[in-house]
Amino acid sequence: MATPMLRWCCPGRRWIFAGIGGGSRHGRGVPTGSTSSGKRGQSSVAQQPLITAQKPRKGEREWAAVVGLEIHAQIASNSKLFSGSQVDFAAPPNSLVSFFDASLPGTLPVLNRRCVEAAVMTGLALDCHINRKSLFDRKHYFYADLPAGYQITQQRLPIAVNGSLAYSVCVGQRWSQMVTRTVGVKQIQLEQDSGKSLHDNLRSQTLIDLNRAGVGLLEVVLEPDMSCGEEAAAAIRELQLILQALGTSQANMAEGQLRVDANISVHHPGEPLGVRTEVKNLNSARFLAKAIDYEIQRQISELENGGKILNETRSFDYKLGCTVPMRDKEGKQDYRFMPEPNLPPLLLYDSGSLPTGADPQQVIDIDQLREQLPELPRVTREKLVRQYGMRPEHSFALLNEVGLLEFFQNVMKETRAEPKKVTSWVLNTFLGFLKQQNLAVSESPVTPSALAELLDLLDRKAISSSAAKQVTDVKKGNPRAINKLIGLVRRATLGRADPTVIKEVLERQLSS
Amino acid sequence: MLKGYVPPYNATVVQKLLDQGALLMGKTNLDEFAMGSGSTDGIFGPVKNPWSYSKQYREKRKQKSHGENEDSDWLITGGSSGGSAAAVSAFTCFAALGSDTGGSTRNPAAHCGVVGLKPSYGLVSRHGLIPLVNSMDVPGTLTRCVDDAATVLGILAGHDPKDSTTIQDPVKPFTLPSLTDVSKLCIGIPKEYLTPALSSEVRSLWSKAANLFESEGAKVIEVSLPHTSYSIVCYHVLCTSEVASNMARFDGLEYGHRCDTDVSTEAMYAATRREGFNDVVRERILSGNFFLLKENYENYFVKAQKVRRLIARDFVNVFNSGVDVLLTPTTLSEAVPHTEFIREDNRTRSAQNDIFTQAVNMAGLPAVSVPMALSSQGLPIGLQFIGRAFCDQQLLTVAKWFEKRVQFPVIQLQELMDDCSSIFENEKLASVSLK
C-alpha cells in the first residue's frame, strides 16, 4: 500500500513513515487561509517553498494539516485571581485556600489588579486590540477539583483580541535556514485555574488539593494557522520567552505553569477542512511536537483506510508515544454559560479616556502599561544581529537558555575579542560544557570575566585555540591538563619561554 | 444540605452590627435557601405567625369559631424570611435580618405587622449572604418601626471591598426627619397593580392610604408600569437560572452534608444533592439548567434579561415624570392559615404572592412595607412604598410620616401583656425601640 504523501513545513525531520521512494524531499505545505469548524482565521505570511514538492504518485493525494492551540499560562502574581490567598506552587496541600476558593456559601469574587495588568501587558506584547470593556462569565461543569461547580472565565467578551505572534522555524537541512512565520492570536482571556486531583487507585479514592483553585490564568487562543508539530513547538517557545520577558508568567511547562491543548485536523488541499480532534494537557515542549505529529499521522492513516475522524478529546501517552481518547469526555458538554453577576464589567482606560481625579489605585491606564513594557525577545534578537553582526540563528540560541544572554553580554563587556568569536565560544564550547555537566548558566564554574580573559589571550595569539580549550578542560577540574598547556605554550613561544614561568603565569590566570 | 455547617466567618452585615455593639441572639427559621413565600418549607418545620396567638385575632375568632383546638389553625408568617419577622413581631429582639430577592422580607413583614425594608441593590453588602439570585438579592431588615429601620440601615449601608457590586462610597448613619409638610410630595399609584386577586380589604386600605396623602396636601396620581404582567415569568426564568448556578457548589465535598455513597464522585454528588435539597430547590435547579442550555439560552435567559430591562425602565420613566414614591399593596390579603396555604405548591404560591414585590428586585429599587391596620379578622395588613434608586432615606422619611398617621396597634400577646403591662400603657406606637 502506498504511503501517504505529506506536506511538511519541516523537511529533513525523521518521521514514522519513511520517505517515499529513494531520496524524496517533502515540500513545504502552503497553509490554508480558512480554519477548522468554521472559525475565521488570520491569514498567515505567504511562504515560498525552498524545496519543490515531489509530484504525487498516481492514485495518491496530498494532505495538509491544520493546527490551532489553546494555551493556559499561570499568571505570576502574589495572590489569586479573585481571592486574597497566596500563589505558591510548592506549598503543602490545601494550605493556600481562602473561603472563596473553597466555595463557601456567601463568598464573592474580588478582581486582582495585577492579573488584569498581566493580561493587558501580554495583549500589548502580542499586538492585540485591548477591549476597553470586557465581561466575566460562569462556565458550569461538575468536577471534584472545581469547588463552585463553575469556573469564572471570559467567554462573551475577553480582555484582548486579534493579535499576532511571530516565531521562527528552521527549514531545509541546515539550522541556518530560518524563516519567520506568524500565527494569529484570536483572544486572550482571564480565567480561574482549577484545583488538582490525585487519583489513588489503591484505595479507590481521589484526593483533592485546592491550592491551585482560583489561581489566575491567561488563556491565549492561537488561530489554526500552523501546520505541524514543529511550528506549534516554535510558536509555544516564542510565547514562553515573551511571557518570561514580560514577567507575566514564568511559563515553565514542566511545573505546569504553561499548559497547551492542540486542535488538529487534516484535509486535502482545496477541500473543506476536516473534523478536528483536541489533544489536551501537553505539558512539555518536546512531547508537544511529537503528539501533534502523531495525531496528524493517525488522522491521515485513519482517513486513508476509509475510516472517520471523531470530534473527540484525546490525551498523549508519553510512554507509548501516541494519542488516546480520553475516557470521561463522552458526548458534547454544554457548559451553560451565564454572565457572572458578582463582577461588574471590567473597564480599562487609556490616557485619553482616563477620568479626571480618578484614584490611580482604582483604574488601569493601558497607555501607561504600554510605555512600561520590557523589551521583547524579538527586539533583543534584532539588536544582537544589528550590534554584533550576529547570525539570526545565533541570536535565537542565545535567548533560548536562561541567563545565557546576560553571560554573553558580560563577556562582551570585558573582552576585546570579536563578537563572532565570543558568540562561537559561548554557544559551542561553553554551552556544550554546561549541557554535558547538566548545569544551568547560573551554576557555571566559569565566570564571564574568566572567559573574557581567556578570549583575550586567544586574541593576542598568546595561546592557541586548542590551548584555550584545554584551559576550559582545566577549569572543569582536570589538573593534569595544565601540563599539556605548558607544553603548548612552550611550543607557541618557540621554546623560548621558561616552563616554570609559564606554569606560574598559567596558574595565576587559571585560579582567577 | 448545610446540616452541621458552622460558617467560619461573619457576613459583613452581621459584623457591622456586632461592631456597633449589637448582641446576636440567634438565627431564625426560613424557607429552605430562601425559596418560598410562606416560610413553610424549611427543614426545621414551618414558622407560626405570632398574630395567631394575639388577643386581636383570638377575639375575632371566638366570635365565629366553633370551639375547635385553638392551635390547629395557626397562620403562616409569609416568607421566605418569616422567622425573622416573627421574632421581631413577638418582641423577642430589637431587629432581625432577612433577605429579599422577590419580596422575602416585605411579605412576612406585612403579615406579621412589622416594618420590612428592602434597601437599594448595591447599598448593602451581600458578602456572607447565601446567594439565591445574585443580581437581585439584598439583605433586608425587620423592625417594629421605621426609625429603627433607619438606624439599622445607617449601620449596614456603604461600600464593602469584599462585594464588588456595592457602591463605591461609604454611608454615614443618619436620622430621619419628621416630615410635617407633604405638599411637595408626589405619590404614584400604579394602575397595573390593581388586580382581581387583591382582597377587598387590602384594596380599601390602599385607597384609604392614597386619600390620606391627598387630604394632607400631597399630589397623588395614577401611573403606569406597562410591563408588570411579564415580571413574574421573567423573574421565574432569571431566578431559576441563577439558582441552578449558585447551587452547583453544594456537592458535599468541602462542607455540609455528604451522603454515604462512595462508588464514584458523580454518584456521590448526585446522592448528596438529592438528599440535601428539598423538592422546591431541586425543581428550580432543573428549570434553571434547562434555561441555560445552549439551545435555550437566547430564547429564555437573554430574552428575560431584555424584559427585565423594560421593567426597570418602567420605574425609571415613572420617577422621571415627577413621582417621588410609589404606593402599592404588599400582599394580596392578610396572613392565611397554614392548612389553607399548603393546598397549593410552593411555585404557585410564590407566583401569586410575589406579585407586588418582585418587580422591585428586578429594578434594584428600595422598598419598604409598613403595617397600616388590622383586617376584619384582627390580622395585620401592610402597604408598600417604593422609592428611587439610592434614595432610601427619602423613602423612609415618607414611610415614617405614614406610620405616624396610621398608628398601627401593638400586638397584644397574652403572656407579654401579663408581664409587661406597664410598658404598653405608655406606648402608643408599635415600637419599644431604645431611645
Short mmCIF file of C-alpha atoms in Angstrom, two decimals, chain A residues 27-196:
data_model
loop_
_atom_site.label_atom_id
_atom_site.label_comp_id
_atom_site.label_asym_id
_atom_site.label_seq_id
_atom_site.Cartn_x
_atom_site.Cartn_y
_atom_site.Cartn_z
CA GLY A 27 7.57 20.05 0.04
CA ARG A 28 6.53 22.64 2.48
CA GLY A 29 2.80 23.00 2.74
CA VAL A 30 1.16 26.27 1.94
CA PRO A 31 -1.02 26.98 4.96
CA THR A 32 -4.71 27.27 4.32
CA GLY A 33 -6.35 30.56 4.95
CA SER A 34 -9.57 29.23 6.47
CA THR A 35 -9.85 27.47 9.77
CA SER A 36 -11.49 24.44 11.26
CA SER A 37 -15.06 24.44 12.50
CA GLY A 38 -15.92 27.48 10.54
CA LYS A 39 -13.96 29.98 12.54
CA ARG A 40 -12.29 32.73 10.61
CA GLY A 41 -8.55 32.61 10.87
CA GLN A 42 -5.82 35.13 10.41
CA SER A 43 -4.07 34.92 7.10
CA SER A 44 -0.53 33.74 7.51
CA VAL A 45 2.56 35.11 5.93
CA ALA A 46 2.81 33.75 2.41
CA GLN A 47 5.60 31.32 2.20
CA GLN A 48 7.89 30.41 -0.65
CA PRO A 49 8.80 26.76 -0.64
CA LEU A 50 12.52 26.36 -0.70
CA ILE A 51 12.25 22.83 -1.90
CA THR A 52 9.75 21.91 -4.51
CA ALA A 53 7.35 19.18 -3.64
CA GLN A 54 7.68 15.92 -5.41
CA LYS A 55 4.83 15.16 -7.70
CA PRO A 56 2.38 12.79 -6.02
CA ARG A 57 2.33 9.28 -7.30
CA LYS A 58 -0.55 8.11 -9.32
CA GLY A 59 -3.52 7.41 -7.05
CA GLU A 60 -2.10 9.36 -4.13
CA ARG A 61 -3.29 12.74 -2.91
CA GLU A 62 -1.59 15.28 -0.76
CA TRP A 63 -2.65 16.09 2.75
CA ALA A 64 -2.50 19.35 4.64
CA ALA A 65 -2.71 19.59 8.41
CA VAL A 66 -4.26 22.43 10.38
CA VAL A 67 -3.16 23.02 13.96
CA GLY A 68 -4.58 25.51 16.43
CA LEU A 69 -3.50 25.93 20.03
CA GLU A 70 -5.11 26.90 23.34
CA ILE A 71 -2.53 27.87 25.90
CA HIS A 72 -3.12 28.31 29.62
CA ALA A 73 -0.41 30.31 31.33
CA GLN A 74 -0.43 30.77 35.11
CA ILE A 75 -0.13 34.43 35.96
CA ALA A 76 2.87 35.33 38.10
CA SER A 77 1.08 37.16 40.89
CA ASN A 78 1.21 37.12 44.67
CA SER A 79 -2.42 36.25 45.13
CA LYS A 80 -5.15 34.52 43.20
CA LEU A 81 -7.40 36.00 40.56
CA PHE A 82 -10.46 36.58 42.74
CA SER A 83 -9.31 35.97 46.28
CA GLY A 84 -6.51 37.04 48.54
CA SER A 85 -4.96 33.65 49.12
CA GLN A 86 -1.35 33.24 48.11
CA VAL A 87 0.00 31.70 44.95
CA ASP A 88 2.82 29.27 45.65
CA PHE A 89 3.46 26.04 43.85
CA ALA A 90 5.31 24.11 46.48
CA ALA A 91 3.06 24.63 49.48
CA PRO A 92 1.55 21.76 51.50
CA PRO A 93 -1.80 20.59 50.15
CA ASN A 94 -4.82 22.72 50.98
CA SER A 95 -2.79 25.32 52.83
CA LEU A 96 -3.50 28.21 50.46
CA VAL A 97 -7.27 28.03 50.29
CA SER A 98 -9.45 31.01 51.13
CA PHE A 99 -13.14 30.76 51.91
CA PHE A 100 -13.90 31.87 48.39
CA ASP A 101 -11.57 29.24 46.87
CA ALA A 102 -13.35 26.55 48.87
CA SER A 103 -16.68 27.87 47.54
CA LEU A 104 -18.10 28.54 50.98
CA PRO A 105 -21.61 29.96 50.60
CA GLY A 106 -21.79 33.74 50.74
CA THR A 107 -18.29 34.42 49.44
CA LEU A 108 -17.85 36.73 46.47
CA PRO A 109 -15.09 37.26 43.88
CA VAL A 110 -12.92 40.39 44.04
CA LEU A 111 -10.78 41.05 40.96
CA ASN A 112 -6.98 41.11 41.34
CA ARG A 113 -5.43 44.17 39.73
CA ARG A 114 -2.07 42.59 38.99
CA CYS A 115 -3.76 39.85 36.98
CA VAL A 116 -5.56 42.40 34.85
CA GLU A 117 -2.28 44.23 34.24
CA ALA A 118 -0.63 40.95 33.27
CA ALA A 119 -3.36 40.31 30.74
CA VAL A 120 -3.10 43.80 29.26
CA MET A 121 0.70 43.63 29.02
CA THR A 122 0.54 40.25 27.31
CA GLY A 123 -2.11 41.55 24.95
CA LEU A 124 0.03 44.56 24.07
CA ALA A 125 3.10 42.38 23.52
CA LEU A 126 1.10 40.25 21.11
CA ASP A 127 -0.23 43.26 19.21
CA CYS A 128 -3.78 42.63 20.34
CA HIS A 129 -6.63 45.06 20.50
CA ILE A 130 -7.34 45.60 24.18
CA ASN A 131 -11.07 45.69 24.83
CA ARG A 132 -11.88 48.73 26.92
CA LYS A 133 -14.79 46.79 28.33
CA SER A 134 -14.67 43.08 28.99
CA LEU A 135 -17.03 40.76 30.82
CA PHE A 136 -16.85 37.75 33.10
CA ASP A 137 -18.91 34.58 32.73
CA ARG A 138 -19.54 31.34 34.55
CA LYS A 139 -18.74 28.07 32.80
CA HIS A 140 -20.52 25.23 34.56
CA TYR A 141 -19.43 21.63 34.92
CA PHE A 142 -19.18 19.25 37.85
CA TYR A 143 -15.76 18.01 38.82
CA ALA A 144 -14.15 17.41 42.18
CA ASP A 145 -11.39 19.96 41.58
CA LEU A 146 -13.90 22.71 40.78
CA PRO A 147 -15.44 23.61 44.14
CA ALA A 148 -18.04 26.08 42.94
CA GLY A 149 -19.30 23.85 40.15
CA TYR A 150 -18.35 26.57 37.71
CA GLN A 151 -15.26 28.37 36.50
CA ILE A 152 -15.21 32.14 36.16
CA THR A 153 -13.87 32.96 32.70
CA GLN A 154 -14.37 35.45 29.88
CA GLN A 155 -16.40 33.84 27.16
CA ARG A 156 -18.53 36.62 25.73
CA LEU A 157 -16.06 39.48 25.67
CA PRO A 158 -12.44 38.73 26.54
CA ILE A 159 -9.86 41.32 27.56
CA ALA A 160 -7.80 41.21 24.34
CA VAL A 161 -8.44 40.07 20.75
CA ASN A 162 -6.93 39.97 17.28
CA GLY A 163 -3.20 39.91 17.78
CA SER A 164 -0.34 38.01 16.24
CA LEU A 165 2.66 36.04 17.36
CA ALA A 166 5.77 35.87 15.19
CA TYR A 167 8.02 32.87 15.55
CA SER A 168 10.81 31.26 13.58
CA VAL A 169 11.30 27.77 12.30
CA CYS A 170 14.30 26.38 10.57
CA VAL A 171 13.71 24.97 7.16
CA GLY A 172 15.95 23.00 4.96
CA GLN A 173 18.68 20.74 6.21
CA ARG A 174 20.68 23.42 7.87
CA TRP A 175 19.95 25.16 11.10
CA SER A 176 20.91 28.40 9.42
CA GLN A 177 17.89 28.45 7.18
CA MET A 178 15.32 30.18 9.37
CA VAL A 179 12.09 31.75 8.34
CA THR A 180 9.66 33.83 10.30
CA ARG A 181 6.05 32.78 10.46
CA THR A 182 3.14 34.39 12.20
CA VAL A 183 0.14 32.87 13.87
CA GLY A 184 -2.94 34.87 14.71
CA VAL A 185 -3.84 35.39 18.34
CA LYS A 186 -7.58 35.07 18.46
CA GLN A 187 -8.02 36.22 22.01
CA ILE A 188 -6.61 36.42 25.49
CA GLN A 189 -8.92 35.91 28.43
CA LEU A 190 -8.64 35.86 32.20
CA GLU A 191 -9.91 32.79 33.99
CA GLN A 192 -9.55 30.72 37.13
CA ASP A 193 -7.37 27.65 37.40
CA SER A 194 -8.90 24.54 38.95
CA GLY A 195 -7.57 22.54 41.88
CA LYS A 196 -5.54 19.37 41.47
#
